[in-house]
Every structure is written in structure tokens, then in C-alpha cells.
CSV table of C-alpha atoms and ligand atoms in Angstrom, one decimal:
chain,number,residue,atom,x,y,z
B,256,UNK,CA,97.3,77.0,142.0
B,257,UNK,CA,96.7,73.9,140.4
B,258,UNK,CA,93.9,72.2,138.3
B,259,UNK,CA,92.4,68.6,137.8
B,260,UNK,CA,89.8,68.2,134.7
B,261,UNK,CA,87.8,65.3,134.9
B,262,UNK,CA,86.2,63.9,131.9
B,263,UNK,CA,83.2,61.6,131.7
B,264,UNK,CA,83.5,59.9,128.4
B,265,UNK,CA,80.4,60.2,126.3
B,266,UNK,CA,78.5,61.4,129.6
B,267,UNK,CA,76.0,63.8,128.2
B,268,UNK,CA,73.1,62.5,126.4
B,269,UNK,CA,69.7,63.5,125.1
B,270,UNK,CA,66.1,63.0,126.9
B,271,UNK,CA,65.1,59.6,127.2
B,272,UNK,CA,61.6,58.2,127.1
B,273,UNK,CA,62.6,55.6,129.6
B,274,UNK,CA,63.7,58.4,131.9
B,275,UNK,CA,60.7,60.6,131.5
B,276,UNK,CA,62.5,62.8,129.1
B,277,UNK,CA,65.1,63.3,131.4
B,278,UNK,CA,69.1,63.4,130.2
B,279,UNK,CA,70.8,60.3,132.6
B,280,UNK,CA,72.4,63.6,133.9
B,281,UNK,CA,69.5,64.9,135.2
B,282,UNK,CA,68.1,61.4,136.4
B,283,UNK,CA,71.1,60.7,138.3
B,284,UNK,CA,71.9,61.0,142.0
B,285,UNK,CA,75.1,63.5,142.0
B,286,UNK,CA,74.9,65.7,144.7
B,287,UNK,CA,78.8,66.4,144.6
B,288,UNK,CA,79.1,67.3,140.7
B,289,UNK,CA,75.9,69.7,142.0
B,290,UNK,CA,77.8,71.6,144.5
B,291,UNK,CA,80.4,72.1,142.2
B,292,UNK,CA,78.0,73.8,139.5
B,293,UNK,CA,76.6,75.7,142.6
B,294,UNK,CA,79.7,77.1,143.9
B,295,UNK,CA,81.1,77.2,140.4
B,296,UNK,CA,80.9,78.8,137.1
B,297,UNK,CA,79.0,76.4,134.4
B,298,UNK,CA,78.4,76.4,130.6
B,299,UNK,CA,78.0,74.3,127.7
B,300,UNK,CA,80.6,73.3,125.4
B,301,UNK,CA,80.6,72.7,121.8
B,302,UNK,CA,83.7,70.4,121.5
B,303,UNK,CA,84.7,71.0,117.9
B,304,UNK,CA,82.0,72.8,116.5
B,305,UNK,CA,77.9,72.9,116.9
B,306,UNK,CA,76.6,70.0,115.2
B,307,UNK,CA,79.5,67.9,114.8
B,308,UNK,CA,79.6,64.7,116.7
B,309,UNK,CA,83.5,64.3,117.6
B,310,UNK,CA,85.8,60.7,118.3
B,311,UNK,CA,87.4,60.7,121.5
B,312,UNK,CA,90.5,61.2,120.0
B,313,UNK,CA,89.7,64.7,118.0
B,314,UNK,CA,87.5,65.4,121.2
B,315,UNK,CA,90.5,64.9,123.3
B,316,UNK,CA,92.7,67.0,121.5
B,317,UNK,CA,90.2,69.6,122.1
B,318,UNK,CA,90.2,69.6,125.3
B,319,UNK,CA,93.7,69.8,125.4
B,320,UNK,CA,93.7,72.9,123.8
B,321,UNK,CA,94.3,72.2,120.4
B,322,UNK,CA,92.7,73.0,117.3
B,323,UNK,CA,91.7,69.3,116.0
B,324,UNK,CA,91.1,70.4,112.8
B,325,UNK,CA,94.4,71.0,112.1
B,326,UNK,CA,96.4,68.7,114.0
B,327,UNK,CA,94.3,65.3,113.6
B,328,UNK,CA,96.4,63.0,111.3
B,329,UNK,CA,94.1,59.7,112.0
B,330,UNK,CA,93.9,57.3,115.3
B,331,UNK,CA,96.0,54.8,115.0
B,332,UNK,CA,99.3,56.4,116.1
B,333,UNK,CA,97.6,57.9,119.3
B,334,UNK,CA,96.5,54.0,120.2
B,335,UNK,CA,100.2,52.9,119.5
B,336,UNK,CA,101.9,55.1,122.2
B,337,UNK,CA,98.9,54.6,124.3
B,338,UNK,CA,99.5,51.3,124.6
B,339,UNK,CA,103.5,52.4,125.3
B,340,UNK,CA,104.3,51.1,121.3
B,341,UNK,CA,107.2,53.7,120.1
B,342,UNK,CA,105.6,55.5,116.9
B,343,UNK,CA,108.4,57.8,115.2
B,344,UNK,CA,107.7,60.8,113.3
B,345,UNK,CA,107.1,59.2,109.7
B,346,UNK,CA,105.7,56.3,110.8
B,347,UNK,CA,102.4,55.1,109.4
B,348,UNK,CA,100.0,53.3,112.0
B,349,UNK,CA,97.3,51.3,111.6
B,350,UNK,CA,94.2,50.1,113.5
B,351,UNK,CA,94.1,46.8,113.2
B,352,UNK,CA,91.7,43.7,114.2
B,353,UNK,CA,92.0,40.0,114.3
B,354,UNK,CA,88.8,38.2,112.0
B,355,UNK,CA,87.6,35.5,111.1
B,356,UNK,CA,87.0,35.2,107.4
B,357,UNK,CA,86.5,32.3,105.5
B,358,UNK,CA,88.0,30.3,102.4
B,359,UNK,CA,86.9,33.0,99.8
B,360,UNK,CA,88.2,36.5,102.5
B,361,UNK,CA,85.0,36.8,103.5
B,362,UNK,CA,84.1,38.1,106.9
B,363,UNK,CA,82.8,36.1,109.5
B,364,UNK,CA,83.2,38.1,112.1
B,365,UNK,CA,85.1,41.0,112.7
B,366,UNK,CA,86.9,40.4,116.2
B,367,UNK,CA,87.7,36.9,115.4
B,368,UNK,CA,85.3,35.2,118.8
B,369,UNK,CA,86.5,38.3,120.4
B,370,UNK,CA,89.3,36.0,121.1
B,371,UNK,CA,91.3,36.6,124.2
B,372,UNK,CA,94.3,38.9,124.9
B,373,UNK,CA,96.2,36.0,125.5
B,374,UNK,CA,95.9,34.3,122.4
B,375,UNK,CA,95.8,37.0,120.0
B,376,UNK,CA,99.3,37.7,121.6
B,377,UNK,CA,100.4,34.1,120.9
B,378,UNK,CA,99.2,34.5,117.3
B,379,UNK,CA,101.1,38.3,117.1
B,380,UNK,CA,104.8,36.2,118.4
B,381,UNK,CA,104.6,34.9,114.3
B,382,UNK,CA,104.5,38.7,113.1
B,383,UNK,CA,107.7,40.0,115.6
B,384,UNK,CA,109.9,39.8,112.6
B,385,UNK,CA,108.5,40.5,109.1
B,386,UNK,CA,109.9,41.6,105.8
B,387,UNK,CA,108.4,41.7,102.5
B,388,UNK,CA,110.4,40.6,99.9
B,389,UNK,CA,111.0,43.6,97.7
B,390,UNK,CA,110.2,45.8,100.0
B,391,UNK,CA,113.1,45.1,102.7
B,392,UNK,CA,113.5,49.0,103.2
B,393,UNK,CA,110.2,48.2,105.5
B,394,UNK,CA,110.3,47.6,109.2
B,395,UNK,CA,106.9,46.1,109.9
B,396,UNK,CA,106.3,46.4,113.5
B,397,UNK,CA,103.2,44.5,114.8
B,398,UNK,CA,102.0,44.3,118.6
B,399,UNK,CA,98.7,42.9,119.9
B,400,UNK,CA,97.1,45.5,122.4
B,401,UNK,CA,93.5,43.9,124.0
B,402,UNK,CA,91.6,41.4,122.8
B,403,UNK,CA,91.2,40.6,119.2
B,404,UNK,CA,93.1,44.3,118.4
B,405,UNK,CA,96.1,45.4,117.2
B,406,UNK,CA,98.4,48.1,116.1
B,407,UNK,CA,100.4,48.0,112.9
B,408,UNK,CA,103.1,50.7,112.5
B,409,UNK,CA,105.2,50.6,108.9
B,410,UNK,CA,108.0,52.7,109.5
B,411,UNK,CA,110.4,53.7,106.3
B,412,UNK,CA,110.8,56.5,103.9
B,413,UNK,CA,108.4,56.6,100.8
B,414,UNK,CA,105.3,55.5,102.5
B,415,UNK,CA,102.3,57.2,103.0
B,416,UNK,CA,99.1,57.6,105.3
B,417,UNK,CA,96.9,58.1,101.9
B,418,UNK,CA,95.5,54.7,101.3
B,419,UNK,CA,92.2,53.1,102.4
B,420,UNK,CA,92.4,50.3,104.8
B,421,UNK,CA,91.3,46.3,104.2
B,422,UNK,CA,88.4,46.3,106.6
B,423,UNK,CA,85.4,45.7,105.1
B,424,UNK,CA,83.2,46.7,107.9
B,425,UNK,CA,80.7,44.6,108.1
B,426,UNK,CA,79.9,41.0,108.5
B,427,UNK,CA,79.4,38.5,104.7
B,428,UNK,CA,82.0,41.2,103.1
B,429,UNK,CA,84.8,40.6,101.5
B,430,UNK,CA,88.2,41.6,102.6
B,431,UNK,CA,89.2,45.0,100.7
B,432,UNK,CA,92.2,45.5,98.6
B,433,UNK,CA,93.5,48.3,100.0
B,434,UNK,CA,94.3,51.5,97.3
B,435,UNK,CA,96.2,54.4,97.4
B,436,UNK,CA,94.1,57.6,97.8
B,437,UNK,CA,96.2,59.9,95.7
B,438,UNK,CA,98.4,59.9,92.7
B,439,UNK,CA,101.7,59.9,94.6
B,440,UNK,CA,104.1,56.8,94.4
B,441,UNK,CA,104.1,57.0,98.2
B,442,UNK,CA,100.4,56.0,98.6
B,443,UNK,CA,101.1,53.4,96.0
B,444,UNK,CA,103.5,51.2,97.7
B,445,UNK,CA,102.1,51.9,101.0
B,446,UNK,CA,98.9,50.2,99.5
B,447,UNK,CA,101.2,47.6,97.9
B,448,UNK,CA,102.7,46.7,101.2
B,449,UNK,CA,99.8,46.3,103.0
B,450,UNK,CA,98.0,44.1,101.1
B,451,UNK,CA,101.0,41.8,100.5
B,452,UNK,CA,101.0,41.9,104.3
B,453,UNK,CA,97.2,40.8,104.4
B,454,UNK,CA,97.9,38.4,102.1
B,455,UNK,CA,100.5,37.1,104.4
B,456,UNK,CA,98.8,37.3,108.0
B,457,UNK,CA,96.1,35.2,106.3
B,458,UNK,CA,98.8,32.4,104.8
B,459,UNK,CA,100.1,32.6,108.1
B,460,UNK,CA,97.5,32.2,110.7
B,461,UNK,CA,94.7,30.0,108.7
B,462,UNK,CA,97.2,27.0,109.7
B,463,UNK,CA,98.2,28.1,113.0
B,464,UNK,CA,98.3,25.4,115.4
B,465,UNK,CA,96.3,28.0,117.9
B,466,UNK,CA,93.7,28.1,115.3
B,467,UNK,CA,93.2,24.6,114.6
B,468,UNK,CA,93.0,24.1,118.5
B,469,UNK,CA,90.3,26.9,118.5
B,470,UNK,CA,88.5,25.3,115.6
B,471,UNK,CA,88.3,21.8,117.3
B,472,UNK,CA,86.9,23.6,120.5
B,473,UNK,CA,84.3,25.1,118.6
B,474,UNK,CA,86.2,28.6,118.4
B,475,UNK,CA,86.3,30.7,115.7
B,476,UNK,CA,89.9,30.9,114.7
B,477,UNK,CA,91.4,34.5,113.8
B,478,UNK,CA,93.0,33.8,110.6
B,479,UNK,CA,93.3,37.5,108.8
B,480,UNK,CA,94.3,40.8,110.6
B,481,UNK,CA,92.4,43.6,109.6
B,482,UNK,CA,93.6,47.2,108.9
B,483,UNK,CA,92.4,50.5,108.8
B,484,UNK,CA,92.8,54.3,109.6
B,485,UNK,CA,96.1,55.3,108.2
B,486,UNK,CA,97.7,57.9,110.9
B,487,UNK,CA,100.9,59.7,112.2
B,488,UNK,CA,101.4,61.0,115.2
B,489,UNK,CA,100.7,64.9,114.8
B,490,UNK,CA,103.2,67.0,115.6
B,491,UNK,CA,101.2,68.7,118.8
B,492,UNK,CA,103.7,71.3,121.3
B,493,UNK,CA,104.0,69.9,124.4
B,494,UNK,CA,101.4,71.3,127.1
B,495,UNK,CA,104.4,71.8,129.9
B,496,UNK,CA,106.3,74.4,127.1
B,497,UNK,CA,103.3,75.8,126.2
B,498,UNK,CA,102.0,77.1,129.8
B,499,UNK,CA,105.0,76.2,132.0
B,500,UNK,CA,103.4,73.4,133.7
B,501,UNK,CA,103.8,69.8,134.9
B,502,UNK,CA,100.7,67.9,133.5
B,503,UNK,CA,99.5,64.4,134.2
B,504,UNK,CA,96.6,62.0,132.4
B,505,UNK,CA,95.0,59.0,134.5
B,506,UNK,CA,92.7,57.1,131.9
B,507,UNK,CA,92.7,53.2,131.3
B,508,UNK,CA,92.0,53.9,127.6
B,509,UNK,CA,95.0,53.4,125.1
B,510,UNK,CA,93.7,56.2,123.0
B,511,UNK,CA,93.6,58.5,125.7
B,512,UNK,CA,96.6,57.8,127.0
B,513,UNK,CA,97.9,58.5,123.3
B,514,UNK,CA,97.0,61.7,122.7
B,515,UNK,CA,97.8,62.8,126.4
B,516,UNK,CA,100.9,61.2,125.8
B,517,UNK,CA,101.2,62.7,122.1
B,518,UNK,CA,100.7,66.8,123.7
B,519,UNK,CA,103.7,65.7,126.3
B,520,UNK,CA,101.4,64.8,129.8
B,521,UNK,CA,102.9,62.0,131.9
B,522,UNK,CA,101.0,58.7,132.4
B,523,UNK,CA,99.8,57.1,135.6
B,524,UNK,CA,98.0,53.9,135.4
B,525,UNK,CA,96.0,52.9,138.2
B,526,UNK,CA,95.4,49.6,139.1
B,527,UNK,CA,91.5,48.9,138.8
B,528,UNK,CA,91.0,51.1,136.4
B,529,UNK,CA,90.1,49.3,133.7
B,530,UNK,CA,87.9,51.5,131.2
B,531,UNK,CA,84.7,49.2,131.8
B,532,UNK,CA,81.7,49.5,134.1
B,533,UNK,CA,83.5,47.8,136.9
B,534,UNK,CA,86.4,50.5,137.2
B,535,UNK,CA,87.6,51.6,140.6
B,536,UNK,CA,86.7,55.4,140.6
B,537,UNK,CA,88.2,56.0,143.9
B,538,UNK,CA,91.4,54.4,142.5
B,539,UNK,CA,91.4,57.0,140.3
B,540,UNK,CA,90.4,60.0,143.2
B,541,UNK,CA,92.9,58.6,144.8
B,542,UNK,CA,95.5,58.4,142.2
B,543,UNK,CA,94.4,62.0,141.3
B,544,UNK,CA,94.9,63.6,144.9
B,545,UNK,CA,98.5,62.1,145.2
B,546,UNK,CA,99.0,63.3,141.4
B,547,UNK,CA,98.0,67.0,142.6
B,548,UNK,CA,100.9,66.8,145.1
B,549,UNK,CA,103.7,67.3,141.8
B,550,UNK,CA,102.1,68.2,139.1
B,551,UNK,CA,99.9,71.3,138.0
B,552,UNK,CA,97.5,70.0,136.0
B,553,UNK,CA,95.5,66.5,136.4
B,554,UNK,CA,93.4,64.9,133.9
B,555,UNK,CA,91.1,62.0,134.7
B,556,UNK,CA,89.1,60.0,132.5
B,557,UNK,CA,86.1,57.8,132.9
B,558,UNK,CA,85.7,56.2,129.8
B,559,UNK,CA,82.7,53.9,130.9
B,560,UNK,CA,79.2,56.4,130.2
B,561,UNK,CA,80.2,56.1,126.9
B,562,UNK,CA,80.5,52.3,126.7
B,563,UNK,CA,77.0,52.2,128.5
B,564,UNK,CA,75.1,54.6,126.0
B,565,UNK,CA,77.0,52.7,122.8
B,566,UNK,CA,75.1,49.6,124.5
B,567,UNK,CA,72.0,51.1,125.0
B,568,UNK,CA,72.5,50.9,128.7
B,569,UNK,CA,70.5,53.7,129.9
B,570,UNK,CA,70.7,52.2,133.6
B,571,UNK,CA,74.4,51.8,133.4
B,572,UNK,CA,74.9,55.1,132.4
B,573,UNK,CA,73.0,56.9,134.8
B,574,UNK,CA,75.2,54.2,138.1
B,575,UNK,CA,78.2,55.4,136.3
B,576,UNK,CA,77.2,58.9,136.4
B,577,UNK,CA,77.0,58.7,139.9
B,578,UNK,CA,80.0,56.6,140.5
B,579,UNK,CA,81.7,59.9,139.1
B,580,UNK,CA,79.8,61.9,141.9
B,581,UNK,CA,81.5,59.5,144.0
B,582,UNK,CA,85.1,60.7,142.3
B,583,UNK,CA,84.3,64.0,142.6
B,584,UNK,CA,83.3,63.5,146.4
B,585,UNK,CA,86.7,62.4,147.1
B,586,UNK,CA,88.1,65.0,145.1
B,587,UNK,CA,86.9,67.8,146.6
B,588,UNK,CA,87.3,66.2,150.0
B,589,UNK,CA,90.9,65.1,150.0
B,590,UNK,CA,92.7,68.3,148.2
B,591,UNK,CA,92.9,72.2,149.8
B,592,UNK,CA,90.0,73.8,147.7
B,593,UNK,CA,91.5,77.1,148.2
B,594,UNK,CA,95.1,76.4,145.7
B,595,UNK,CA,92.8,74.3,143.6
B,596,UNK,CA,90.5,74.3,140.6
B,597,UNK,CA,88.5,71.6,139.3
B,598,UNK,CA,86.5,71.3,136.3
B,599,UNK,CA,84.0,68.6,135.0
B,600,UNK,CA,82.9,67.9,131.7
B,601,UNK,CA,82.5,65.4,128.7
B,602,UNK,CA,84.3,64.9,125.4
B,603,UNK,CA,80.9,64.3,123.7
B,604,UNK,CA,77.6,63.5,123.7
B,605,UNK,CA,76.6,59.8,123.6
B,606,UNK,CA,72.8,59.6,122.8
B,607,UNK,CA,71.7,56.4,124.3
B,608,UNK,CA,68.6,56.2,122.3
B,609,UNK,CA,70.8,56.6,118.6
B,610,UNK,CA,73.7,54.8,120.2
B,611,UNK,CA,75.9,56.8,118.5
B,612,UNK,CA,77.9,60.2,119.1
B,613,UNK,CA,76.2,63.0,118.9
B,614,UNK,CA,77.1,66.8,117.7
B,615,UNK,CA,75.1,68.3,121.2
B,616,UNK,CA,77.0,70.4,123.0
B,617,UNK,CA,78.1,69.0,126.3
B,618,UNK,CA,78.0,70.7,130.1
B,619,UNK,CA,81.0,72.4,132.0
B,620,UNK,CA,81.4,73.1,135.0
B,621,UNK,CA,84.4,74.7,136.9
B,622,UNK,CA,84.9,74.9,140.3
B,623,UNK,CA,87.7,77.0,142.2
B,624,UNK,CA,88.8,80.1,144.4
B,625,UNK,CA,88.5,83.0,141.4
B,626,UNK,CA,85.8,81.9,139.3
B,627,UNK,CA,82.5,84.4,138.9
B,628,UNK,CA,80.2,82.0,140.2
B,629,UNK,CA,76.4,82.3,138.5
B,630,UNK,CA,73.0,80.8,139.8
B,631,UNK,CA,73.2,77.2,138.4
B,632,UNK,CA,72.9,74.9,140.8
B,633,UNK,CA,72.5,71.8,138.6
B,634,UNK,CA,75.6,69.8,136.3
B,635,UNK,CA,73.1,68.9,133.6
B,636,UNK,CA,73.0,69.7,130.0
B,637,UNK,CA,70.0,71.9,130.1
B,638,UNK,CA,71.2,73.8,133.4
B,639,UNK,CA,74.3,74.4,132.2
B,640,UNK,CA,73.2,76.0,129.4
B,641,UNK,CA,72.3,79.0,131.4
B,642,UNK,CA,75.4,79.3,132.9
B,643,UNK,CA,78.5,82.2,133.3
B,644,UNK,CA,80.9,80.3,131.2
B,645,UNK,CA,78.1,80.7,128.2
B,646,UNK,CA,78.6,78.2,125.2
B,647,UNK,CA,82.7,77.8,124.5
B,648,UNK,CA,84.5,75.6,122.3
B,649,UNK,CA,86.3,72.6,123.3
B,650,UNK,CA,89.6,74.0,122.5
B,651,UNK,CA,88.7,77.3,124.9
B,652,UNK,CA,88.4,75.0,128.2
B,653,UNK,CA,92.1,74.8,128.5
B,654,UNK,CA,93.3,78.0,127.9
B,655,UNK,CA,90.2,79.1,130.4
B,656,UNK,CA,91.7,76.9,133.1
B,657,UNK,CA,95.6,77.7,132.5
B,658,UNK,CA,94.4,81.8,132.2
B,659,UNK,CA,93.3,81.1,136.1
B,660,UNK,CA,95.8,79.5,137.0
B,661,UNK,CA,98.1,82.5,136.1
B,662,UNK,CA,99.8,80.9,133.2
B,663,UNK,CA,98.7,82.0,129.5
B,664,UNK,CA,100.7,85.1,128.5
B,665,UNK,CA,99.5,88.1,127.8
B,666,UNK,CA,98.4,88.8,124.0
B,667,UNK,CA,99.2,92.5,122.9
B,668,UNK,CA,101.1,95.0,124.9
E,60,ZN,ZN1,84.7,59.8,123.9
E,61,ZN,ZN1,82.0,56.4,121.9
């Protein structure tokens, strides 16, 4: 038996008055994700808790199987090895963003022109090799990743993921010293080091010739890097240890990828898969079927519903809901239904009205030879409410799918 979980980022929502209070669920065209709630067993899912809107990255480690509460140690790590940066054990990671600030650290604007991979990449060469003087027990490792963002790993002993970061936020702000968040000398020099750093990025880039030739074309030059959300990579055990299985992730999102990465899956990354509205979904399905053929367990991610309800996209969200009916088509076309299971779900709710992540509960559906199928007949949050699965956690989805495929042990005798 094996099992693929496909994930719709941010994919459930709330009634919409442009939709005659219908979810884009509900609105869409999906016949396959319908058959599968038919023939399947549904639910709804609260993915860390009711109420509590998650980030894809504690949502993720939910559906995993892990209790997020206790493992999260902050994003920055996950993003790091998502993007394929090493991160060791004590490491501290940032978040980082190249700005625009001007003469007095104020912000201009936060992604720097949302300047192009390209350049930020030629501005990131100058920071391959830095050391602070006094603090040459440092390695400072620094690697653009898209656009105007960045990752920023300190690795060393004495340091410390306790101290704020130097983003301000918000646009006419000033850059933020960044302090240590508790008494220990750790947090202090950690918060030394990285403002010394800012301090530097800024000397550095405000003269760079890139930024005087983005200045003269009218460009906004990124003269500070930004940092924030102080991390380590959690120590998480490894999915294939935990339930004896060979696990893969397929998701163009570096985060993703991280903690997939982080609770031991392999990586495949497709080629047109590229997180955004245009993404090759039956890249994916197709990635996913040949995936089936070696490893147990399949996880694809669509990161794009999300993007569309943080825009206010309403019609974007409900096309890429049914470009994810198209996956599932394929899906459940091209692999033996009888040795295989298939659940659908989000990692949140994305209201497209509030824009923001939302602490709804999201739908479930799985599909496969031994479930106790009910009488739902729709993948929509308010069908699925009514479903067999009844309302689960995030972290139970996992141990649900592993239990039929014959591989969680037995607790008690
Ligand atoms: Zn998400
Ligand atoms: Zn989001």
C-alpha cells in the first residue's frame, strides 16, 4: 500500500459576497476532488488547534505528524535547507530581505524594487566571506534565495535564537536595533553581531556599483539587508524511522521543502512548478505517479490558492482550485487505486475577504481500498464537516494514513 497527500495551500476559505456566500470550494468546478469525497471518507481538520490560524511552516509540521507546539524553533532554518543551504544543529538562521532605506535607516521599501534574483545575487557575491572583527569565532554564511530575499545563518558556539530581528515592518520606519530577548550573554552577542552586521551590509551596499547603476535607471537600490525570525532547525525524527517508510515532498516552495526536508522526506523538484498561478499541475501529477513507483508516501503541494486569497483574488483562487481537480484527475487516473490511498486537504484557511490566515478548520478528504466511506459527496468545507473522519487535528492525518497503510505499531499489549 502506498499513499500520496496533496495539499492545497491556503485552499479553504470562508463565504464570499462575491460568490453568493459560497467558499471558492464550493464555487469551483472539481468533479474529481468530488468523487474522491464520494468514494472516500471526509472530515474537517483543525490544523493546530480550533481558532488558531497557523503559518505554513507550523501547519506543515502538522501534517507531518508532529506536534508543532513543541518542535517549532522559528522559520528561517526550514527556508535555508529548503533552498538546499546546509543549516547545522546550533546554527541560528535568519529571514532576511533586501531594502531600500534611506540616509537616516529609514525604510523605503521593504523588498528593495523587488529587485531581481539576479542582482540581489550579485549584491550577495560581497557577503560570501564575512568576519566581524572581535567576533572572528563567527562564520557568517549569507546566500540570496528569490528575489530581494535572503537567508542568514550565524553558526558558532555562544550564540543564541533569543533576540528580535532589525526589520521594522513597515514602510517610513526606522531600521531596528536588534536586542537580546533574555538575560543570557548568548542572546547578547548574538544581538551584538547582528547589528554590527547591519551596520556593515548597509556601508557595504549604499556604494555598490549595482546600486548606483540602479539609481541612475530610476531603480531603487537595495542598500540594507533586513533580518528577522531567529530559528534552528528543530530536531524532528525522521518520518522513514518512524513508520518504516520511503517518503517523498514535490512543492516549489523553499519552506516546504524545508521542513519536508527537516522530518527526513526526499526532494523532487519539478520543472514548471514554480509556486505561482502559472504552475504546471500535471508536472506535478506526473512527477507524483513516477514518485509512487519507489517510495511509500508522496506529498504534493500547491502553494498558489494561498497566494490568490493573500491577493484578494477570489477568481484566481477558485481556477486554481480547479487546476488541482485537474491534479487529482491524473492522479487517480494514472496509479492502481486498489494499492493506493490518496488524501486531500489544506494547511489552512486563507480567507480571501480578510486576506489573512484564518483559525477555520479546513476539509479532508481520503480516498483508498479500506476506508469506511460516509454519504459526502462534496470536498467543501461545510460538507466535509459532516463527514466519517469527524473533526481531527492536523497532527492526526498522518498517523491516520500510516495506521492504513499497516505501519504505526500497536500501542499496549
Ligand atoms: Zn500555507
Ligand atoms: Zn499564506
Amino acid at each position: 500500500m502506498k499513499a500520496i497527500l496533496i495539499v492545497g495551500d491556503g485552499m479553504a476559505d470562508r463565504p464570499l459576497a462575491e460568490l453568493n456566500s459560497k467558499t471558492p470550494l464550493e464555487a469551483a468546478t472539481k468533479p474529481s476532488l468530488n468523487l474522491l469525497a464520494e468514494k472516500g471518507v471526509c472530515g474537517i481538520m483543525d490544523v493546530i488547534a480550533p481558532g488558531i490560524p497557523p503559518g505554513s511552516d507550523v501547519a506543515h509540521l502538522a501534517l507531518l505528524g508532529y506536534d508543532a507546539e513543541k518542535v517549532y524553533s522559528g522559520r528561517g532554518a526550514f527556508e535555508a535547507i529548503g533552498f538546499g543551504v546546509e543549516v547545522l544543529p546550533n546554527d541560528v538562521a535568519f529571514r532576511c530581505n533586501f531594502a531600500t532605506v534611506d540616509s537616516k535607516l529609514k525604510v523605503i521599501d521593504r523588498r528593495a524594487g523587488r529587485i531581481a534574483t539576479i542582482d540581489a545575487a550579485r549584491l550577495a557575491e560581497e557577503f560570501k566571506e564575512v568576519t566581524l572583527q572581535g567576533h572572528e569565532d563567527v562564520q557568517i554564511i549569507f546566500q540570496n534565495t528569490i528575489q530581494h530575499r535572503a537567508i542568514l545563518l550565524l553558526r558558532g558556539v555562544h550564540l543564541s535564537t533569543m533576540v528580535s530581528g532589525s526589520d521594522p515592518y513597515k514602510v517610513g520606519k526606522k531600521v531596528l536595533e536588534v536586542r537580546p530577548l533574555d538575560g543570557a550573554a548568548e542572546a547578547e552577542k548574538t544581538a551584538q553581531i547582528l547589528n554590527e552586521l547591519t551596520y556593515y551590509f548597509h556601508e557595504v551596499l549604499k556604494s555598490h556599483p549595482l546600486n548606483i547603476e540602479r539609481e541612475m535607471a530610476g531603480l531603487l537600490p537595495a542598500n540594507i539587508v533586513l533580518c528577522r525570525g531567529a530559528g534552528k532547525l528543530p530536531d524532528l525524527a525522521p518520518l522513514p524511522l518512524q513508520y518504516g517508510i520511503t517518503a517523498v515532498a514535490i512543492s516549489a516552495m523553499p519552506l516546504v521543502k524545508g521542513v519536508c526536508k527537516a522530518a527526513g522526506m526526499k526532494l523532487i523538484n519539478v520543472s514548471g512548478a514554480t509556486g505561482t498561478y502559472d504552475t504546471n499541475v500535471l508536472a506535478k501529477a506526473n512527477a507524483a505517479i513516477k514518485a509512487l513507483r519507489s517510495y511509500d508516501f508522496v506529498f504534493v503541494h500547491v502553494k498558489a490558492p494561498d497566494i490568490a486569497s493573500h491577493d484578494g483574488r477570489v477568481d484566481e483562487k477558485v481556477r486554481m482550485i480547479e487546476k488541482i481537480d485537474q491534479l487529482v484527475e491524473y492522479i487517480t487516473r494514472n496509479v492502481d487505486l486498489s494499492k493506493t490511498y490518496i488524501a486531500v486537504t489544506a494547511d489552512h484557511t486563507t480567507s480571501s475577504y480578510t486576506k489573512e490566515h484564518e483559525g477555520d478548520p479546513v476539509p479532508v478528504v481520503i480516498y483508498g481500498p479500506e476506508v469506511r466511506t460516509d454519504d459526502i459527496e462534496e470536498f467543501t468545507e461545510r460538507s466535509c464537516a459532516r463527514g466519517g473522519l469527524g473533526r481531527i487535528r492536523g497532527k492526526d492525518l498522518l498517523p491516520i494514513l500510516m495506521n492504513l497503510l499497516g505501519k504505526t505499531k500497536k500501542f499496549g499489549a
